[in-house]
Each structure stands twice: as structure tokens, then as C-alpha cells.
Amino acid sequence: MSFQNTLAFAQSLDQADPLRSFRDQFHIPQHNGKDTVYLCGNSLGLQPKSARAALEAEMTKWAELGVEGHFTGEDQWFTYHAGLAGPTARVVGAKPEEVVVMNQLTVNLHLMLVSFYQPRDQRYKILTEAGAFPSDQYALESQVRFHGYNPDEAIIEVAPRAGEHTLRTEDILAAIRQNGSEIALVMMGGVNYYTGQVFDMAAITREAHAVGANCGFDLAHAAGNVTLQLHGWNVDFAVWCTYKYMNSGPGGTSGVFVHERHARNPDLPRFAGWWGHDQSVRFQMKKGFIPMPGAEGWQVSNSQILPMAVYKASLELFDQAGMANLRAKSEQLTAYLEFLINGLQQPKEALEVITPTEPSARGCQLSLLVHQNGRQLFETLMANGFTLDWREPNVIRVAPTPLYNTFEDVYRFGQFLTAHFNQ
Ligand SMILES: *Cc1c(COP(=O)(O)O)cnc(C)c1O
């Protein structure tokens, strides 16, 4: 499609957008009495209007039923998590029994590492991306130390080539092959939080398995953003938060994927708790842990109903919109953003997009490397009703999301940059 840098053109795309009514289902933060241009769904998604009622329904149940809420009605708390599995599985390309919603992201990463990072003999290393989100780095380092290894030696980081910002798939695959016999686990982001690069998860998983390693992904920036086929790609495990693209609210709950071929493997070590124990005999309170089959068997504690109720409300919107439709709009929104940035009359030394240009290698986010006075530009944007985020030392992340952003939002952002750079 050929784009135009005019308000009328942006509005015509919005008119033609089959998902345009979803915006009305969200609270848009205000700036001087007007909607902000919110391009920060990669950090904290906006609040679905239905979230409050969903939360209140559980509060009412609690008020009226007390402990009986665990076993009353269709949405009884005892099995509440199971109602989230279907819609969650549709977002990440899994079978319902392969996913469970529980805890928070980094906690779940640790639980998965207990099961899928089992160093022994010569095979004790973890291969990961350089510049992973810090929490992931800390989780990997501490797990490696926990098993008695030195992170400097046991963690292999694949970095971009000199002068490049993103990783080449061929380099990731070559690093896996070269270190093959020493790698116990390949663990990467699905989408790098800084550059917005989508990794080729299918190819990475294949290569990891070919050398005899497990393979897992942190999908914090991928879930609800890009098309995922976790089951089909044969990924061993994945974890993600739900408060970014999935709009479950600050500190919202997290999702976990465990491939079905691991579901009934008694040899996989795990950190167990009563909520992962066979549901039919859980309340017999007996000794001897019997894991539930599927991802549910990794549950440790009883479900956090209140954050899960909010997530459930958001998942309903994903089901109504459909991931394929969301992704189709997302590609267009981001392509429009790219078109407007490419049209700026500024030298590459001033501003550069470091996110890959191929649609399959990026989600909705573009990362702008601002070489001069980047922080100042960011603050001016924020003061003028644009919400984005800043990552040290010099990157502004811009993430138009297909559920609630419009082409007009993207146009307005482009106009602001034009005024800034072309003055
Ligand atoms: C957002 C994010 C986190 C945050 O972890 P929490 O445990 O939810 O605080 C971790 N890893 C990645 C890759 C992220 O993008």
C-alpha cells in the first residue's frame, strides 16, 4: 500500500479499519482534556473498560460468599485459572492444556529454569541474546550460580555484528551449532525489548533441539503482539507477562507454556506446590506430590483471582478481535509509522530506526535511536500529550498497538517529529 502524510489519509485508514470500534472499549489517558497519543502498550497496556466490572464481580462474590466462592458457580475460584487457558492458548498458538496463568513473569521464568535447565557434565551452558532484559539476565545468572557454575563461563551471549543493532538469525544458529555439545539450554526473548526485533523462534528451536539442548522463550514483548505458534514450533517452554500488550494492569498475572510432550514426564524436576497437585485429590491433603498433567502441574500457589479477573476481561477482547486480524492491522500501523519517519528531512546521524524493516522480523514497536538530545525530545513529546518510553542511553520506543491505536495517532506523532526535525 502507498501511504500519504496527511490527516485525511490517516483518517481514511481509520474509517476502513475493521477493528476501529475496539478503541472505545478502552480508557484513554487524558492530556489537557484530550486523548493522549498513547504509544506505550509495550510497557503498560491500557485499561479495558470491562476490567472494572470483571474485578467487581469477584469482589461481590467474595463479599457475598466468603470462602464458598471457591466452589460456587461457573467461575468458581478453585478452577478459575482453567477458564483462562483457552483464550490464552489462542494468543500464543498452543493447546489449552499447554498453558497456565499464574504468578508473575520472572518468578515463572525461574520455575521453568528449574525444569528445563539441567546442567550436567560437559553440557551446562545457556545460550542467550546479548542485551536481554535485565530481569532475564539476572534470572539466568542466578540459576547458573545456583548450579555451581560461573556465569561468565556458562552463559554464551550472541551479539550483533560490529556496526549492527540487531542479531542475524544465521549468527544465532551458528553459535548454537558451534557450542552444541556444551549447551543445556537456549533461552531468548521472542521480541527483544530494546530493538523490537522478533527472533526466528521456529529456526532457533529446531537448531537447539538438533544439538540436544532445550529451548525456551521470554515472550513479554511478543504475547499479544506477534503471531506465535509455540506448539507447532515445538518450543519446550515459554513465559510472558500480560500487562504489556495484553492489558492486564500493573503487575498483572503471567502466562506459562509447557509443550505437551513434557506434560507427563515424571523425570522433569520441578518446584512443586499444592496447586499443581492432582486436583481430584488435592483436598485430601496427603503426602506425595502427584502433578496435574499439562502446564497446570507447574502451579505452586492458589490462583490470584483479582488480577486474573482483569486479565480475563482483556482476553475476551483478544478473542473478539482475533490475533490474525490484530496482526494484520499492526503491520499496517507500523508500516505507516515507518513511512512517516523515513519522510523526515533529518540525517541518519540525528535519528535512526534500529528495528528491522522486514515485517516478519518486528512486532508493532519501532525503536528510534536519537543521537542528539534524545532525552530532550522524549520529554518534549511527553509534555505535549504523547506517551512513549525512553530506554537508556538514547532510545525512544514507539509502539502503536492495533487494539486501541489509530492511524491518526501515528500521523500526529509523525507531525510532531516533522515539526521538531524540519524546523
Ligand atoms: C517486562 C519484562 C520483564 C518484567 O518482568 P516481571 O517479572 O514481570 O517484573 C521481564 N523480562 C522481559 C523480557 C520483559 O520485557
Short mmCIF file of N, CA and C and ligand atoms in Angstrom, two decimals, residues 104-107 133 135-136 193 218 220-221 241 243-244, ligand 1:
data_model
loop_
_atom_site.label_atom_id
_atom_site.label_comp_id
_atom_site.label_asym_id
_atom_site.label_seq_id
_atom_site.Cartn_x
_atom_site.Cartn_y
_atom_site.Cartn_z
N GLN A 104 3.95 -14.29 38.42
CA GLN A 104 4.43 -13.21 37.57
C GLN A 104 5.60 -13.71 36.74
N LEU A 105 5.99 -12.89 35.79
CA LEU A 105 6.89 -13.36 34.74
C LEU A 105 8.22 -13.93 35.25
N THR A 106 8.97 -13.13 35.99
CA THR A 106 10.32 -13.60 36.35
C THR A 106 10.24 -14.80 37.29
N VAL A 107 9.23 -14.82 38.14
CA VAL A 107 9.02 -15.98 39.01
C VAL A 107 8.80 -17.23 38.14
N PHE A 133 16.63 -8.36 28.41
CA PHE A 133 16.03 -7.59 29.51
C PHE A 133 16.74 -7.97 30.82
N SER A 135 16.00 -8.43 33.91
CA SER A 135 15.46 -9.45 34.80
C SER A 135 15.82 -10.85 34.28
N ASP A 136 15.80 -11.02 32.98
CA ASP A 136 16.15 -12.31 32.39
C ASP A 136 17.64 -12.61 32.61
N TYR A 193 13.32 -6.46 23.78
CA TYR A 193 12.59 -5.31 24.33
C TYR A 193 13.17 -3.98 23.85
N ASP A 218 11.25 -15.96 26.42
CA ASP A 218 10.51 -14.98 27.20
C ASP A 218 9.71 -14.14 26.21
N ALA A 220 7.55 -11.65 26.80
CA ALA A 220 6.98 -10.43 27.38
C ALA A 220 6.56 -9.44 26.30
N HIS A 221 7.40 -9.29 25.27
CA HIS A 221 7.10 -8.33 24.21
C HIS A 221 6.49 -8.98 22.97
N CYS A 241 4.58 -11.90 30.47
CA CYS A 241 3.73 -11.12 31.35
C CYS A 241 2.49 -10.72 30.54
N TYR A 243 0.74 -7.66 31.25
CA TYR A 243 0.39 -6.24 31.45
C TYR A 243 0.91 -5.35 30.33
N LYS A 244 1.69 -5.92 29.40
CA LYS A 244 2.19 -5.11 28.29
C LYS A 244 1.13 -5.12 27.19
C1 LIG B 1 8.76 -6.56 31.03
C2 LIG B 1 9.76 -7.66 31.07
C3 LIG B 1 10.07 -8.33 32.27
C4 LIG B 1 9.45 -7.91 33.58
O1 LIG B 1 9.45 -8.96 34.49
P1 LIG B 1 8.38 -9.04 35.68
O2 LIG B 1 8.75 -10.29 36.36
O3 LIG B 1 7.02 -9.02 35.08
O4 LIG B 1 8.59 -7.82 36.53
C5 LIG B 1 10.98 -9.37 32.21
N1 LIG B 1 11.55 -9.76 31.04
C6 LIG B 1 11.27 -9.13 29.87
C7 LIG B 1 11.91 -9.59 28.61
C8 LIG B 1 10.39 -8.07 29.86
O5 LIG B 1 10.14 -7.43 28.72
#
